[in-house]
Amino acid sequence: VNVSFLQELFATIAEQGRQLLPRSLVRAQAERGDLSELVAALLSVRGEASGIAIARTILDRYRGFRAPERRRFLEYLAETLQPDPEVLARAARSYLDVPGQAALAALQRAVESPRQEFFRRLNSPPGATAEIVAMRRDLLDWVGEDPLLARVDADLMHLLSSWFNRGFLVLQRIDWQTPAAVLEKIIAYEAVHQIQGWNDLRRRLDPRDRRCFAFFHPSLIDEPLIFVEVALTSDIPDNIHSLLEEAPKGYVDGDAPRAAVFYSISNCQEGLRGISFGSFLIKRVVDDLLKEQPSLRTFATLSPLPGFAKWLRRALEGGEDEGPHLEAGERERLAHLGNLDPQPDPEHAAAIKTVVTRLAAHYLVVAKGADGRPVDPVARFHLGNGARLERINWPGDTSPKGMREALGVMVNYRYDVRDIEKNHEAFANTGAVATSRQVRALLKAELSLPETDVRRRLTSARPRRTETSE
Amino acid sequence: VNVSFLQELFATIAEQGRQLLPRSLVRAQAERGDLSELVAALLSVRGEASGIAIARTILDRYRGFRAPERRRFLEYLAETLQPDPEVLARAARSYLDVPGQAALAALQRAVESPRQEFFRRLNSPPGATAEIVAMRRDLLDWVGEDPLLARVDADLMHLLSSWFNRGFLVLQRIDWQTPAAVLEKIIAYEAVHQIQGWNDLRRRLDPRDRRCFAFFHPSLIDEPLIFVEVALTSDIPDNIHSLLEEAPKGYVDGDAPRAAVFYSISNCQEGLRGISFGSFLIKRVVDDLLKEQPSLRTFATLSPLPGFAKWLRRALEGGEDEGPHLEAGERERLAHLGNLDPQPDPEHAAAIKTVVTRLAAHYLVVAKGADGRPVDPVARFHLGNGARLERINWPGDTSPKGMREALGVMVNYRYDVRDIEKNHEAFANTGAVATSRQVRALLKAELSLPETDVRRRLTSARPRRTETSE
Amino acid sequence: VNVSFLQELFATIAEQGRQLLPRSLVRAQAERGDLSELVAALLSVRGEASGIAIARTILDRYRGFRAPERRRFLEYLAETLQPDPEVLARAARSYLDVPGQAALAALQRAVESPRQEFFRRLNSPPGATAEIVAMRRDLLDWVGEDPLLARVDADLMHLLSSWFNRGFLVLQRIDWQTPAAVLEKIIAYEAVHQIQGWNDLRRRLDPRDRRCFAFFHPSLIDEPLIFVEVALTSDIPDNIHSLLEEAPKGYVDGDAPRAAVFYSISNCQEGLRGISFGSFLIKRVVDDLLKEQPSLRTFATLSPLPGFAKWLRRALEGGEDEGPHLEAGERERLAHLGNLDPQPDPEHAAAIKTVVTRLAAHYLVVAKGADGRPVDPVARFHLGNGARLERINWPGDTSPKGMREALGVMVNYRYDVRDIEKNHEAFANTGAVATSRQVRALLKAELSLPETDVRRRLTSARPRRTETSE
Amino acid sequence: VNVSFLQELFATIAEQGRQLLPRSLVRAQAERGDLSELVAALLSVRGEASGIAIARTILDRYRGFRAPERRRFLEYLAETLQPDPEVLARAARSYLDVPGQAALAALQRAVESPRQEFFRRLNSPPGATAEIVAMRRDLLDWVGEDPLLARVDADLMHLLSSWFNRGFLVLQRIDWQTPAAVLEKIIAYEAVHQIQGWNDLRRRLDPRDRRCFAFFHPSLIDEPLIFVEVALTSDIPDNIHSLLEEAPKGYVDGDAPRAAVFYSISNCQEGLRGISFGSFLIKRVVDDLLKEQPSLRTFATLSPLPGFAKWLRRALEGGEDEGPHLEAGERERLAHLGNLDPQPDPEHAAAIKTVVTRLAAHYLVVAKGADGRPVDPVARFHLGNGARLERINWPGDTSPKGMREALGVMVNYRYDVRDIEKNHEAFANTGAVATSRQVRALLKAELSLPETDVRRRLTSARPRRTETSE
């Protein structure tokens, strides 16, 4: 595929994105903070040239605002850019009288908030998309405490979902050839296992046994939307420390990597919160890795368990009925976990491991939130994508964060292309969690209890040849 | 500006756009033409992988359809993917009862057609955007005679307007370095003055005195949305033939071009009809040309008058009251125009020129359609953009098409950056047509008539130094 | 591989190559045609800025010259830029006296022509390389009749061989995404089977079953050095007409191409005559094709036989001793070939085929030039590369050129990676021509003659499984 | 200029440069360290395929060698690949007998070392150029103590000068969009003012008031040849510390930068030592900066004085006759400089400044080396390029290195495009150093001495309007 023309073609985006329009065609309003006239002008203008200049001016003013002014502006949009209530009431009544196509179309027109047209026009100058995404990031800070702003958020979500439609995303490999301007974003945005500067980053991009991929949008220059870090290994790793520290492996033909391990997935754009790119990313990356490395047999994650400690604390407080069954002495052992010796004596460690992994299995498979889905957000994400709960590792992450949030546990979810659809559908329809034999063994005790509903929450993963090597 | 990373980044778009997904995850339906199950599946699916595969399958099936099947499919979408009438009626009633924010939001949700979500999901596989645009092109063939399809068209327009928001367009110079795959589209899409093969095209791209620019969208590979052809000249030309035939001018410092003439603007994507890119394109091109050629003083068009002959025929049939005033003998002279000698004797030519240019001035300035705007679509476009009617040329285009549609007349519209906003606003608010002194002179006779309303339709262009040289 | 930075990096080459230096720092010489002062200045200058400006001026002047002035300038270089004879004689004597390293180094310095330094400095401004190549193209027109110019040619060859070292060449696929500026060069430079305009070119670049690759040099913008056209087929084709005319094949998995046929190789730069790129190109293309199309089993050519008719005419005139053995009646049959019926009756055709292919085999395998190598230049090229003479086809090319030069014969040379080195060495050392069983069968009659030396000119290709299908 | 095709074109270089040939066609020699057979094979081979494979093998073996083996290999090349002494002697004699063109050509052929052809062939595989440059870097370590190796060096220099001809260099801006792989080279290669990690680098690339440009060669991937760091300022700075530390200036129209200061120039490729890129780079960067920033009026350097302290020490030891004239007490003051208080009291500082700057002026203008040129290498470079010695600053660089090498002095050289050629020629022909009035004032005392030859070493810079502001 010859892609050069396209590349040249998009070169101008960058230029657009980094230039401001040379001059404002719009006279300044007396009070800097009051953009009402400009908002009205943008919505009423019919000429292209002035429309772009007005939009540019609004965006510049907004960027110059401090937080209170920004909030006031967003509230102004929430209050004023509402559908005309009389027109809407009339349209609603007409529709109820004669619910035909014409009445429906009129009602559709009447009900759309003028904010949507406002934001569409605001998006016309070069670089505007990034600024609108930033505007929503501001909005999210206040929308919780200010229900008025929910109106603006609804309209922004509607537009951004359309603009950031998955058909427009571009997958890009991140490596040491990537511009520093993007790499420093990767360092900043890594949300799972912090990157300790440029040397750490270089290790994570080492072409010999690491991969990193990100999604970009044509209109957000230098800004990844989401990225995933992958390690090429021989086996599925059971802890993050050795993975991050191990020496680069220059795989050669005879000893090619067999597993691709997704050990960190980070969303980058706070302003796009609620628009999900993750599952799409994983699917694309699996495809790309398979093309590049035909030796790969296993795709799995090494994932945190961010809600485990919190859930367990509540479960233990709540008593036997709600929480997991605890054997004698286990409660005591758990109590010691907080000030766990980094290198506990083997016997102690084995005992802790037994109880912690069993409880983690319960947490992931049996415990459910009010919506009937797993409590853990990472589990919801991967199980919802069709992955199987493969293995529960302890100690997996003994960093302060790992101990605090998950008592040191890490989890492998496994993506087996033959089961993804089946797992996904079972999980979506019945909430059943696909588990490996190994995980089911952890739950054996609970499964033998007659009253448990554990059994129906489990999906028996079809036995496979490849499992024998596990 | 270093744009290389971005270029690399977008390289993958091309790959996406030219690949099909390797395998369908969806079983074929017994009857090829029936996509109803797939449509339902796409709307109900929650997994990314199957969603993309279903969308890909629908698009492939549609492309394999012949016209009647395609139409049947679009009608199916029109019939079935409607808002739920009961939910909508309930929401409408609730809103009328208590017109608060919650009721409004519920109504907004209830009124949106499920087709929009359907098309958003249909857009997820690589290359889908182009296929959805092609789907709308099909739709436009039938929507006139099939009001049901107007529902689908409304939803598609809503989405495509959002996706092809001007903030996402990319301006690209077209020249002899452009890939052949794009150039052959330019040949095919030129709609004003047909391009006679690759040699003619090369002349129109000659860097010495020609420019061509097009807008592209990141998701439509190799497909220009609209393009404009420009000639760099010393004066505003008064006919198309000498412009297309004249030898390339290698401008050097002492003799740099003073005028940029837009002599052809062509929309390329029938499926995006109704989404206007033209005014935005002209503005961007003027900016770019000024940066490249600081010697430029004048930006003007050499434009056709596509509706003139048709209007004149009707006006002459309609009698004195509605049409333009004709002096004695003029009606006869016009009758001869049809079989006009290509090189008429000078005297005859001068007489024809007098009457034809006067009538064209009337057609452009005085005559209005039912909506109070000029009858001519090209005039509406340029005057609406803020251009001034600068000069009426005869003979300007003596090709068969030029004679048939415009009796050989061509028009120069002039873009003067200092007047664009003023002209645009006057035209938008009062319908006033900005004219040069030269054009006003043609209308002097009519202006002297007491009952005419010509005067108020004219805007007196502020006199300028640069006009003295015209 | 992420190549974006490099791409950006080389972008400036293009700019360099298409710009002239803004102003000459050098005063014009009174007589336009006399560049002697500028030549002297370029050789004596020590400053970079003035050196580049002087070089630019010389190049511009040269380009403005007409043929006689150009020739005079080259002769001037031949006459004046000679090694200093006294210095050289002294160095030669010193070396003969004491042939140590110091004397050798001094002699090396003394013997180098100042023209080499002149051309190295001439190469400093942007775009100079292309102009120096063009200078050699001029030179080649006259060097035959003007031995003085051979001095200049020797120095240019020395430099150009170094600059166009194979390590600096870049392989590029040519397709419909390639800029028109390059494609029109492909049309112009095709030297074997003329390209009949852009539609014919598009067929030859059809990605479904055609490939085209060219070598470029970083300093020659838009200028291929050499290119090869390839057809992906199921079998080795035996004539050029069906190959050029057949409908594009969209190969799919089940029916992937098994053969890659090189049917045209054209050198593009007359000014680089004598610097060979062809064998290197074939090797690289074979590598690339194998990566792209793992189904390929056979790499072969469909080649012309440009010297056959001429050789045969002489051989027949020269009598039995020198030429091939002719059976009774064959001489007559050959006489008819000139005015051959395009569709001869089958019996007649079979008879002609028998004699013509046998004679062609003789021509290729037995007949040798004064240097002991095959007479045919195309045969020398492919056999020298290690190809095997695979098949002789008649009728293979019945175009006027094909009949005139080769009596309609075409040849397949086959590149079998396992034999390339062996064939190459045998050919290089003993002149032995690797042949297929099929070709050897044509020579059986000759081989049975006791006095023939045919046998030792043949290499018996190791039998292979894949040959059974031939 | 549309450069996309070129970019695509060169993309393959990167791929070439990072791949090894898949398999060696050459059998290993028993003793790893003995490459003699491979060398002989490379020189005798006629086939392309085997030639490339042999070259690849030699390069791989060499890279695997440790230092002693490498040296032995280079010595082997020095000993064996010599011109044939008999052939050469015969050719020398023939030339002396009849010194015609034929004899000259034969002598030219006979005298060329076979090493040149060896290295040309060694350069054929992808990535070879970088490895040959690395080979010369090795060579330079030993050539001083091993005169035999000088032969190899002479041949390598001859070839590398041709391959790295200035016409093939590509200027590239280095900024935060540059790939990390190149940026880490910039950090490593900075030789004047060490870069303290990625944050320091980012400051030096800040687009608001910094520029960095490098030359690249198409065949050296990711490897700058030389780069220059530039600060955009309002005035010529007089010390490096404030320059490196000052906050970024976002120049806007009203306050555009007036001076471009070259404060660091670093050669990167040790293996290309002796091939000068610096003057060419400065000229190109001045051109580029002027295009980008038309407000620039002054181009100057802030340069170290690396040989000053060493020269002064010797001069003071050598006594009055050779060294500069010292007033009473100055010798004592200088003695204190070594343990200079970082913030000396103003009076003390003023006294030191007087003597140090006067001595530095003497060092730069009056003192000459054995070759009659300035002692200081940086001075030789800039003065040789046509710069003027503009100002001597104390304290300019109080870093340990700056104190040790230059007693804290830094110098501004100024590039005035109107004087560059004049200064360059005067310096080249008579050794005259162009100086500003300010510098001449420092030498006034010496100039008044009757016997001095200072006067003729000075060039009086033509007075200019712009000087009034200095």
mmCIF file of C-alpha atoms in Angstrom, chain B residues 124-217:
data_model
loop_
_atom_site.group_PDB
_atom_site.id
_atom_site.type_symbol
_atom_site.label_atom_id
_atom_site.label_comp_id
_atom_site.label_asym_id
_atom_site.label_seq_id
_atom_site.Cartn_x
_atom_site.Cartn_y
_atom_site.Cartn_z
ATOM 1 C CA SER B 124 -17.243 1.225 12.654
ATOM 2 C CA PRO B 125 -15.399 -1.019 10.187
ATOM 3 C CA PRO B 126 -12.542 0.443 8.141
ATOM 4 C CA GLY B 127 -13.704 2.085 4.946
ATOM 5 C CA ALA B 128 -17.335 2.272 6.058
ATOM 6 C CA THR B 129 -17.652 6.037 5.748
ATOM 7 C CA ALA B 130 -17.187 5.948 1.987
ATOM 8 C CA GLU B 131 -19.772 3.215 1.695
ATOM 9 C CA ILE B 132 -22.311 5.141 3.741
ATOM 10 C CA VAL B 133 -21.767 8.167 1.518
ATOM 11 C CA ALA B 134 -22.368 5.895 -1.483
ATOM 12 C CA MET B 135 -25.534 4.633 0.179
ATOM 13 C CA ARG B 136 -26.859 8.168 0.369
ATOM 14 C CA ARG B 137 -26.006 8.700 -3.303
ATOM 15 C CA ASP B 138 -28.270 5.741 -4.094
ATOM 16 C CA LEU B 139 -30.946 7.150 -1.825
ATOM 17 C CA LEU B 140 -30.988 10.492 -3.627
ATOM 18 C CA ASP B 141 -32.005 8.724 -6.834
ATOM 19 C CA TRP B 142 -35.235 7.563 -5.276
ATOM 20 C CA VAL B 143 -36.075 10.000 -2.517
ATOM 21 C CA GLY B 144 -37.919 12.323 -4.893
ATOM 22 C CA GLU B 145 -40.500 9.739 -5.844
ATOM 23 C CA ASP B 146 -40.598 7.891 -2.541
ATOM 24 C CA PRO B 147 -41.384 10.156 0.436
ATOM 25 C CA LEU B 148 -40.798 7.267 2.830
ATOM 26 C CA LEU B 149 -37.104 7.470 2.055
ATOM 27 C CA ALA B 150 -37.021 11.091 3.182
ATOM 28 C CA ARG B 151 -36.891 9.722 6.730
ATOM 29 C CA VAL B 152 -33.646 7.916 5.986
ATOM 30 C CA ASP B 153 -32.292 10.932 4.181
ATOM 31 C CA ALA B 154 -32.973 13.190 7.150
ATOM 32 C CA ASP B 155 -31.034 10.907 9.481
ATOM 33 C CA LEU B 156 -28.154 10.485 7.047
ATOM 34 C CA MET B 157 -27.910 14.241 6.502
ATOM 35 C CA HIS B 158 -27.841 14.764 10.244
ATOM 36 C CA LEU B 159 -24.968 12.311 10.699
ATOM 37 C CA LEU B 160 -22.979 13.247 7.612
ATOM 38 C CA SER B 161 -23.192 16.942 8.520
ATOM 39 C CA SER B 162 -21.652 16.081 11.846
ATOM 40 C CA TRP B 163 -18.980 13.779 10.451
ATOM 41 C CA PHE B 164 -18.055 16.156 7.640
ATOM 42 C CA ASN B 165 -17.969 19.137 9.948
ATOM 43 C CA ARG B 166 -15.690 21.773 8.449
ATOM 44 C CA GLY B 167 -13.245 21.388 11.322
ATOM 45 C CA PHE B 168 -12.349 17.943 9.979
ATOM 46 C CA LEU B 169 -11.670 18.915 6.356
ATOM 47 C CA VAL B 170 -8.141 18.993 5.048
ATOM 48 C CA LEU B 171 -7.034 21.294 2.254
ATOM 49 C CA GLN B 172 -4.622 19.745 -0.196
ATOM 50 C CA ARG B 173 -2.913 21.188 -3.221
ATOM 51 C CA ILE B 174 -3.397 19.096 -6.344
ATOM 52 C CA ASP B 175 -0.502 19.092 -8.754
ATOM 53 C CA TRP B 176 1.565 16.836 -10.949
ATOM 54 C CA GLN B 177 3.039 15.246 -7.822
ATOM 55 C CA THR B 178 -0.412 14.046 -6.790
ATOM 56 C CA PRO B 179 -1.049 10.308 -7.182
ATOM 57 C CA ALA B 180 -2.716 9.251 -10.398
ATOM 58 C CA ALA B 181 -5.519 7.693 -8.344
ATOM 59 C CA VAL B 182 -6.577 11.172 -7.216
ATOM 60 C CA LEU B 183 -5.906 12.881 -10.520
ATOM 61 C CA GLU B 184 -8.210 10.565 -12.412
ATOM 62 C CA LYS B 185 -10.942 11.561 -9.963
ATOM 63 C CA ILE B 186 -10.260 15.217 -10.762
ATOM 64 C CA ILE B 187 -10.705 14.462 -14.465
ATOM 65 C CA ALA B 188 -13.905 12.577 -13.775
ATOM 66 C CA TYR B 189 -15.445 15.078 -11.350
ATOM 67 C CA GLU B 190 -14.727 18.335 -13.211
ATOM 68 C CA ALA B 191 -18.238 19.617 -13.770
ATOM 69 C CA VAL B 192 -17.806 23.081 -15.265
ATOM 70 C CA HIS B 193 -15.272 22.922 -18.099
ATOM 71 C CA GLN B 194 -14.640 19.294 -18.980
ATOM 72 C CA ILE B 195 -11.024 18.082 -18.774
ATOM 73 C CA GLN B 196 -9.956 16.521 -22.091
ATOM 74 C CA GLY B 197 -7.587 13.857 -20.782
ATOM 75 C CA TRP B 198 -4.240 13.855 -19.024
ATOM 76 C CA ASN B 199 -2.581 16.502 -21.159
ATOM 77 C CA ASP B 200 -5.367 18.980 -20.524
ATOM 78 C CA LEU B 201 -5.134 18.148 -16.832
ATOM 79 C CA ARG B 202 -1.399 18.756 -16.796
ATOM 80 C CA ARG B 203 -1.944 22.186 -18.299
ATOM 81 C CA ARG B 204 -4.451 22.984 -15.551
ATOM 82 C CA LEU B 205 -1.940 21.966 -12.884
ATOM 83 C CA ASP B 206 1.050 23.730 -14.395
ATOM 84 C CA PRO B 207 2.830 25.255 -11.408
ATOM 85 C CA ARG B 208 3.901 28.253 -13.436
ATOM 86 C CA ASP B 209 0.464 29.869 -13.561
ATOM 87 C CA ARG B 210 -2.146 27.391 -12.385
ATOM 88 C CA ARG B 211 -3.265 26.101 -9.020
ATOM 89 C CA CYS B 212 -5.732 23.472 -7.929
ATOM 90 C CA PHE B 213 -6.871 22.788 -4.377
ATOM 91 C CA ALA B 214 -9.194 20.187 -2.953
ATOM 92 C CA PHE B 215 -10.759 19.372 0.383
ATOM 93 C CA PHE B 216 -10.357 15.846 1.675
ATOM 94 C CA HIS B 217 -11.765 14.046 4.697
#
